Coordinates of C-alpha atoms in Angstrom, one line a residue:
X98 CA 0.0 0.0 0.0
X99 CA 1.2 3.1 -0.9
X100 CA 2.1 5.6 2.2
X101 CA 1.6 9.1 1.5
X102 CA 2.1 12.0 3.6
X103 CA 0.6 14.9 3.1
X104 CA 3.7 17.2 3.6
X105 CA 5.2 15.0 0.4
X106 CA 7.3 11.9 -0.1
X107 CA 10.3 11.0 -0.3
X108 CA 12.4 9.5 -3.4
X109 CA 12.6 6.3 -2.0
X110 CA 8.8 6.3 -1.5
X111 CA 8.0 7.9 -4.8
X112 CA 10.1 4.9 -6.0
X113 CA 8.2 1.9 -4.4
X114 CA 4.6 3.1 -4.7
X115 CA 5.3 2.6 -8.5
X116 CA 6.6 -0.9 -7.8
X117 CA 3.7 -3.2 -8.7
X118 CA 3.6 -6.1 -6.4
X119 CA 4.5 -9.8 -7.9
X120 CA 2.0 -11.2 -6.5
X121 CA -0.6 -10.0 -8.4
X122 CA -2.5 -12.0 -10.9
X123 CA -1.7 -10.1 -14.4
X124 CA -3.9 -9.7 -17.5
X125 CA -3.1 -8.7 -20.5
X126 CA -5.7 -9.9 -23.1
X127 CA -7.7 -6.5 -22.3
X128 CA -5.5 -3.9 -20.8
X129 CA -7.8 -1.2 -20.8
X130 CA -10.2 -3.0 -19.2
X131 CA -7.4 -3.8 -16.4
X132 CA -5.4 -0.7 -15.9
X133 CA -6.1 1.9 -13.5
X134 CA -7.9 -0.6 -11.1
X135 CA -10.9 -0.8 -13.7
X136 CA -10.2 -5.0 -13.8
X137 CA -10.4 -4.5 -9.8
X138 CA -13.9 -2.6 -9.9
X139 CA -15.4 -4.5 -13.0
X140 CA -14.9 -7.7 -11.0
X141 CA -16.4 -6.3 -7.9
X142 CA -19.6 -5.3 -9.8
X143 CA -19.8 -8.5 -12.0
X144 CA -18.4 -10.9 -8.6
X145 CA -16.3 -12.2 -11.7
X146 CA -13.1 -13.8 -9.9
X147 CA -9.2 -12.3 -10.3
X148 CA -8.0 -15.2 -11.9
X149 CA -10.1 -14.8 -14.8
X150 CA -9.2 -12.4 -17.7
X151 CA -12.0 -10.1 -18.8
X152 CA -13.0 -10.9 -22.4
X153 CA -13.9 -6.9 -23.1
X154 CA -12.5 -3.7 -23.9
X155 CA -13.4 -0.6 -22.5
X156 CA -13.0 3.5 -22.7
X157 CA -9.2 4.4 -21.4
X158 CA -9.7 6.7 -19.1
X159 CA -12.7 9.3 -18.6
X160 CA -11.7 11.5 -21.8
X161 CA -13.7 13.8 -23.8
X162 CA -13.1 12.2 -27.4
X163 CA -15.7 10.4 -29.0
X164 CA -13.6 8.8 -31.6
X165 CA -12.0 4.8 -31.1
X166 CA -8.5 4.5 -31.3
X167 CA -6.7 1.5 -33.4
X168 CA -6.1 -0.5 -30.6
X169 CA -9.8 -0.1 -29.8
X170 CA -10.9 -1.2 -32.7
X171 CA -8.4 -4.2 -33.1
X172 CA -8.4 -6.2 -30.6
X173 CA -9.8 -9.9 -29.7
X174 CA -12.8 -8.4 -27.7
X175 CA -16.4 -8.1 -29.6
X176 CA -17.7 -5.6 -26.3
X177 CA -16.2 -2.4 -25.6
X178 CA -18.1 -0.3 -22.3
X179 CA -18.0 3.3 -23.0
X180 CA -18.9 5.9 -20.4
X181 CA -18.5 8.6 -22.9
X182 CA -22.3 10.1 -23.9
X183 CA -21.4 9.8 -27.8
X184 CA -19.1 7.5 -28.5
X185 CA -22.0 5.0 -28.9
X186 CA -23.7 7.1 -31.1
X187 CA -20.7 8.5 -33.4
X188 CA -19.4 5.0 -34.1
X189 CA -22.1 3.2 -35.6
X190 CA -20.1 1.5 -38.3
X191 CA -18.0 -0.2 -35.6
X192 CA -17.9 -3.9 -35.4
X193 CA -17.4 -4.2 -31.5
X194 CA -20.6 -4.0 -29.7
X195 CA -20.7 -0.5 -27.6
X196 CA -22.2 -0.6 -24.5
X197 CA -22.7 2.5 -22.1
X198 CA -22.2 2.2 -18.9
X199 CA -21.0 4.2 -15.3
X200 CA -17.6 4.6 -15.0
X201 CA -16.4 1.4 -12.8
X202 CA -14.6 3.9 -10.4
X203 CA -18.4 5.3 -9.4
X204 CA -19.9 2.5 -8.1
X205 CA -16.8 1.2 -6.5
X206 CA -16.5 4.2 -4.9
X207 CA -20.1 4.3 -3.5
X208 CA -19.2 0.6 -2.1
X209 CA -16.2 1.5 -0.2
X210 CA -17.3 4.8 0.9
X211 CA -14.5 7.2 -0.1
X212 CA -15.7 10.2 0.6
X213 CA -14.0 13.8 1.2
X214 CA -12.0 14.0 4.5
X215 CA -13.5 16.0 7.1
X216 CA -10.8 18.4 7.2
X217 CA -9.1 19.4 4.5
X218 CA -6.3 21.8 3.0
X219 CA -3.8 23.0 0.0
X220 CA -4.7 22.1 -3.5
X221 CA -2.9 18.7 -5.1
X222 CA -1.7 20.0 -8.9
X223 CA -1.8 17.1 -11.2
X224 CA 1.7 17.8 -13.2
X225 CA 0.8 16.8 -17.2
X226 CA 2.3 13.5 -17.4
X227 CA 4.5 12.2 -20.3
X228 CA 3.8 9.0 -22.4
X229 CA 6.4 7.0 -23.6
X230 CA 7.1 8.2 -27.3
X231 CA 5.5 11.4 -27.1
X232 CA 7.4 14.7 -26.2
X233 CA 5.6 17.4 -24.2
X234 CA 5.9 21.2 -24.8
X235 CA 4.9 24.1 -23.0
X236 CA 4.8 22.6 -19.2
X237 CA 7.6 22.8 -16.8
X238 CA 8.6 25.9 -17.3
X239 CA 9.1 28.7 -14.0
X240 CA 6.2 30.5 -15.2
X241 CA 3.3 27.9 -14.2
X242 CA 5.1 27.0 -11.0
X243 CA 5.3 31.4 -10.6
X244 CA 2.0 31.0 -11.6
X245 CA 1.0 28.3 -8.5
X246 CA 3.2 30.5 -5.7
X247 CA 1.0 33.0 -6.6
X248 CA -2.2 31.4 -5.7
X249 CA -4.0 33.1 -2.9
X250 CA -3.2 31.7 0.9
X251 CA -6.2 29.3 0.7
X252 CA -5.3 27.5 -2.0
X253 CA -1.9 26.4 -0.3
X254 CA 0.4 24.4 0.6
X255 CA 0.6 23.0 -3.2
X256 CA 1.6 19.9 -3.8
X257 CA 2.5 18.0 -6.9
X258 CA 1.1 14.8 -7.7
X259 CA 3.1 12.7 -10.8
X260 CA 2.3 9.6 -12.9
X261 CA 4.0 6.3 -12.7
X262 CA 5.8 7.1 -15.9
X263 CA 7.6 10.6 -14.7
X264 CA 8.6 8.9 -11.4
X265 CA 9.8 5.9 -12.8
X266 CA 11.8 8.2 -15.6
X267 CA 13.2 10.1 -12.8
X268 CA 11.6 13.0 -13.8
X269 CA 10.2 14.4 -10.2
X270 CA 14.1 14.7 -9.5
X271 CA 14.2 17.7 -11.7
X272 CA 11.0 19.3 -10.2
X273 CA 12.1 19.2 -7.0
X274 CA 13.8 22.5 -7.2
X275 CA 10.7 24.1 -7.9
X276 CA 10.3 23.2 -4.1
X277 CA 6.9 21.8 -4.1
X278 CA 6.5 18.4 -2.2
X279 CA 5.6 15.8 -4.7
X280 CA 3.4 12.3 -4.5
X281 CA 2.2 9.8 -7.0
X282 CA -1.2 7.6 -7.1
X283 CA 1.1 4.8 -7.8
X284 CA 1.4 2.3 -10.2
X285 CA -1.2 2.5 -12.4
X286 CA -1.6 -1.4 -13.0
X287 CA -1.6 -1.5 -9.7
X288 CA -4.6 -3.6 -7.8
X289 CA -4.7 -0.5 -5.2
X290 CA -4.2 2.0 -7.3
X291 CA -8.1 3.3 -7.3
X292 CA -7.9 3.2 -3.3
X293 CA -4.6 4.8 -3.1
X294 CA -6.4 7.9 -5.4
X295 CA -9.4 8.5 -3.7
X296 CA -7.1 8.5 -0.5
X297 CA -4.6 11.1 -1.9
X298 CA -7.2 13.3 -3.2
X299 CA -10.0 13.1 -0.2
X300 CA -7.3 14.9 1.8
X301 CA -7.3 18.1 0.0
X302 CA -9.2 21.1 -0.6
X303 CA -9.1 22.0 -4.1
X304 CA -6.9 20.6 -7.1
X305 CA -5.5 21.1 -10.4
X306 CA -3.9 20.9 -13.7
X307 CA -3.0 22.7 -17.0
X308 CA -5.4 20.7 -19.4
X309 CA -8.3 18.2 -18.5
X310 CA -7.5 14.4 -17.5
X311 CA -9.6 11.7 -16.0
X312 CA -8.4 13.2 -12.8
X313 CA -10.5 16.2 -13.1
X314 CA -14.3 14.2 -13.2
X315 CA -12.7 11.8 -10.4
X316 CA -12.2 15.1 -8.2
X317 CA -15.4 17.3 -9.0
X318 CA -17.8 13.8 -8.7
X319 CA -16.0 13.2 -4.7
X320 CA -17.2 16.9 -4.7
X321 CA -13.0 18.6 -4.7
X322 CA -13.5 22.0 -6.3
X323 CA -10.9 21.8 -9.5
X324 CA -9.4 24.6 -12.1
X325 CA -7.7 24.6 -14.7
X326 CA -4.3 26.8 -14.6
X327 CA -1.7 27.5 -16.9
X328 CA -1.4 27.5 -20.7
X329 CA -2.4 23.9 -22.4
X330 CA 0.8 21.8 -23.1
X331 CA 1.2 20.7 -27.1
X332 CA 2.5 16.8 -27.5
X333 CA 4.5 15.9 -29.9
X334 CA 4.7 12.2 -31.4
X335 CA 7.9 10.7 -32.0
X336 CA 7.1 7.1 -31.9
X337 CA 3.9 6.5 -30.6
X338 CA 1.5 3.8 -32.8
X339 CA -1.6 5.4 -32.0
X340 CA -1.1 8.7 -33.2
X341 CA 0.1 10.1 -36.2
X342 CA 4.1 11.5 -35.8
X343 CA 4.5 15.3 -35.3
X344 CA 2.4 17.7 -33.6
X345 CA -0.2 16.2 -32.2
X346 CA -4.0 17.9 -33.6
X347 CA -5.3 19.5 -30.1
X348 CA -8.5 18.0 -31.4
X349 CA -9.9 14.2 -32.8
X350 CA -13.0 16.1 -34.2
X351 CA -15.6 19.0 -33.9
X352 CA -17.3 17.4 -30.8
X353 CA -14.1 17.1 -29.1
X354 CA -13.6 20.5 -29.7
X355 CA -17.2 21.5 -28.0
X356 CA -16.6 19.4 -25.3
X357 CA -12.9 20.9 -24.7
X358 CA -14.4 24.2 -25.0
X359 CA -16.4 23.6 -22.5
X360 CA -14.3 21.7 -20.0
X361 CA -12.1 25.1 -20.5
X362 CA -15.0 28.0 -20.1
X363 CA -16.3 26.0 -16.8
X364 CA -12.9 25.2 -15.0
X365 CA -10.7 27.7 -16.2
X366 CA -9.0 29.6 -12.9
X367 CA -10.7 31.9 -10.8
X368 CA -13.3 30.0 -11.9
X369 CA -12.9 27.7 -8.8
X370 CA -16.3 26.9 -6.7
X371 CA -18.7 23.7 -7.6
X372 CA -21.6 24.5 -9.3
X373 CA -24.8 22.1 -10.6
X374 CA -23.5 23.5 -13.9
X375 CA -20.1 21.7 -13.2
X376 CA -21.1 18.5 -11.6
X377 CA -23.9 18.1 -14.6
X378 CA -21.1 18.0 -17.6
X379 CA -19.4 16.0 -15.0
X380 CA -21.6 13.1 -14.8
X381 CA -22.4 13.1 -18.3
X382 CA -18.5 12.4 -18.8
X383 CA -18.5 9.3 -16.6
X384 CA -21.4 7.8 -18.0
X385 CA -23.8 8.6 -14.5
X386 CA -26.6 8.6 -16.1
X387 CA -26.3 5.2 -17.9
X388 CA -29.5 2.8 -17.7
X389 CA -27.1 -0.3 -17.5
X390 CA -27.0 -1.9 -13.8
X391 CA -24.5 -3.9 -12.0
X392 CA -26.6 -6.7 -12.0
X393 CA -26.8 -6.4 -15.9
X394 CA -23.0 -5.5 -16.1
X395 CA -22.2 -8.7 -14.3
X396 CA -24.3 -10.9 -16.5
X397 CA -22.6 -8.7 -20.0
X398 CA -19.0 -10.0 -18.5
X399 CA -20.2 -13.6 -18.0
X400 CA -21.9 -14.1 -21.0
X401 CA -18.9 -12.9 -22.9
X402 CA -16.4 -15.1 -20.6
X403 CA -18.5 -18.0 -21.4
X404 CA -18.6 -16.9 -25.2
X405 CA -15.0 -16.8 -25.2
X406 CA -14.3 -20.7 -23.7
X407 CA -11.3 -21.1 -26.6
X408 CA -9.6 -18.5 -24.7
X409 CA -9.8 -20.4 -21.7
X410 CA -6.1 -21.2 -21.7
X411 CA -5.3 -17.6 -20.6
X412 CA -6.3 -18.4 -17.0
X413 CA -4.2 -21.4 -16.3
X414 CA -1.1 -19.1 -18.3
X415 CA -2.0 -16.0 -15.9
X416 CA -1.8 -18.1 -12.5
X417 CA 1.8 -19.6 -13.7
X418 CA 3.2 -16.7 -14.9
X419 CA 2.5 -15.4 -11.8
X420 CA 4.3 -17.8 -9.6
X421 CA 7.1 -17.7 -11.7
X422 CA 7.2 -14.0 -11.2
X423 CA 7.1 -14.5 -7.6
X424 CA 9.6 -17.2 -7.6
X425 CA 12.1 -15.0 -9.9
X426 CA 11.4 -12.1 -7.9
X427 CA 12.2 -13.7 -4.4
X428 CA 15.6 -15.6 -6.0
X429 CA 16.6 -11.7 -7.1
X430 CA 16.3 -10.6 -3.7
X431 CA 18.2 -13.5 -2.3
X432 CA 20.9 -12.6 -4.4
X433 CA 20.7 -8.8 -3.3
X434 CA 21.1 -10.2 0.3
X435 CA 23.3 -12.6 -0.3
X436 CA 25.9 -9.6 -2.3
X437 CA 25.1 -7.2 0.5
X438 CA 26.6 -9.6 3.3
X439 CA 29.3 -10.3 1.1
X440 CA 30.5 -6.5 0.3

């Protein structure tokens, strides 16, 4: 579990919160049906066990395009779940079989009660994160961090919060001399990784970012007052498959656009309190007002578990790979010991 403290953590805890334990059972056949904890909180909803693989795809993230990527359209699943209000709609001539639903965090959320703390303070700042292949532009620079010293008293202390991939590329080194403390959500394949969000976040009083993420419905839907500060990075792609290489279009299409637009005019510091206004586009994004149940969710995964019985093989390859994992990893760390006696 990953400790944070709320005055910041240290390298060596930035380090092993992004450290994904070996003893977790691994799937791959559907990653973005697994990664951020989704697996974890379909499974909950479905009572579908860990050892099984889920047999569909789903949205990546809680983004604001409507489009399907390549690798959501290829790929060995014939259901995608979609929490996005269009995407159902604006891809009729898609083979897969798209289903809206709630966003699995929501309902998982409600189960567990994570709820805001009762005392609160500072804003958490989520720092634009890189992806591997893709160069970022216009973020990191002393202006925006100017920009969050000079935030009125209330909205401090700030603190930075950083994905897996700009700890584990040792990137929260260089920010440090902005002076911020800085903490990460963890690893984002990570079994825990929903929990250790909601307990970061439930601890402060507003937060932030430069352009919208998933992390900015997660907040306002807890009920964290979030704005949007400093000018909007620009990606560039210099090897990543599902984009085209160069500057990256800020936009997929004309309803991203609206929807951007939007996102930015209702966000957009000093714009800061919650309003209905806010929490409205808010629970459109993550699919709250979806007819689809857990009880039918559960019965969508089964059926297609049971539809997929050729596949079966993945579960018995899952549960070895994981020992082996285990067993690798423990002879590794006999052999640390072992040096470290020896030096």
């Amino acid at each position: 579990m990953v400790h944070i403290n709320p005055l910041g953590m240290t390298d060596d805890e930035l380090e092993a919160a992004c450290i994904r334990s070996p003893f977790e059972i691994r799937h791959s056949y559907s990653w973005t049906a697994e990664v951020y904890s989704f697996g974890k909180c379909f499974r909950e909803a479905a009572r579908y066990p860990k050892m099984f693989p889920l047999y569909v795809y789903s949205d990546h993230g809680a983004a604001l395009h409507s489009n399907l990527f390549p690798h959501e359209l290829n790929n060995g699943c014939s259901v995608h779940f979609t929490w996005h209000p269009d995407k159902v709609e604006k891809n009729p001539a898609s083979k897969k079989k798209l289903i809206h639903i709630e966003h699995p965090w929501i309902s998982y959320r409600r189960l567990k009660g994570f709820r805001r703390a009762d005392s609160t303070s500072g804003t958490l700042v989520f720092y634009t994160h890189t992806v591997p292949g893709v160069k970022l532009e216009g973020c990191g620079g002393d202006e925006y961090f100017d920009q969050l010293r000079a935030l009125p008293p209330e909205f401090h202390p700030v603190v930075l919060c950083l994905h897996m991939h700009d700890i584990k590329s040792g990137l929260y080194k260089t920010l440090r001399r902005h002076g911020f403390p800085i903490v990460t959500a963890g690893n984002t394949s990570a079994d825990n990784f929903v929990d250790n969000f909601y307990k970061l976040v439930s601890r402060f009083s507003y937060a932030s970012s430069q352009e919208w993420g998933s992390q900015l419905a997660y907040c306002v839907e807890l009920g964290i007052p979030y704005f949007l500060l400093g000018r909007v990075p620009r990606l560039i792609n210099l090897s990543h498959t599902e984009m085209p290489l160069g500057m990256v279009d800020e936009y997929q299409d004309d309803n991203h656009r609206r929807y951007m637009e939007t996102a930015r005019q209702l966000f957009s510091y000093p714009s800061v309190s919650l309003t209905r206004e806010k929490t409205d586009f808010i629970e459109n994004i993550l699919g709250m007002r979806s007819g689809v149940k857990p009880a039918d969710l559960g019965g969508i995964i089964w059926g297609e578990f049971f539809r997929n019985w050729r596949k079966w093989y993945l579960v018995p390859q899952a549960i070895l790979l994981t020992a082996a994992r285990v067993v690798f990893s423990g002879t590794l760390e006999k052999i640390y010991r072992w040096r470290m006696r020896n030096n």
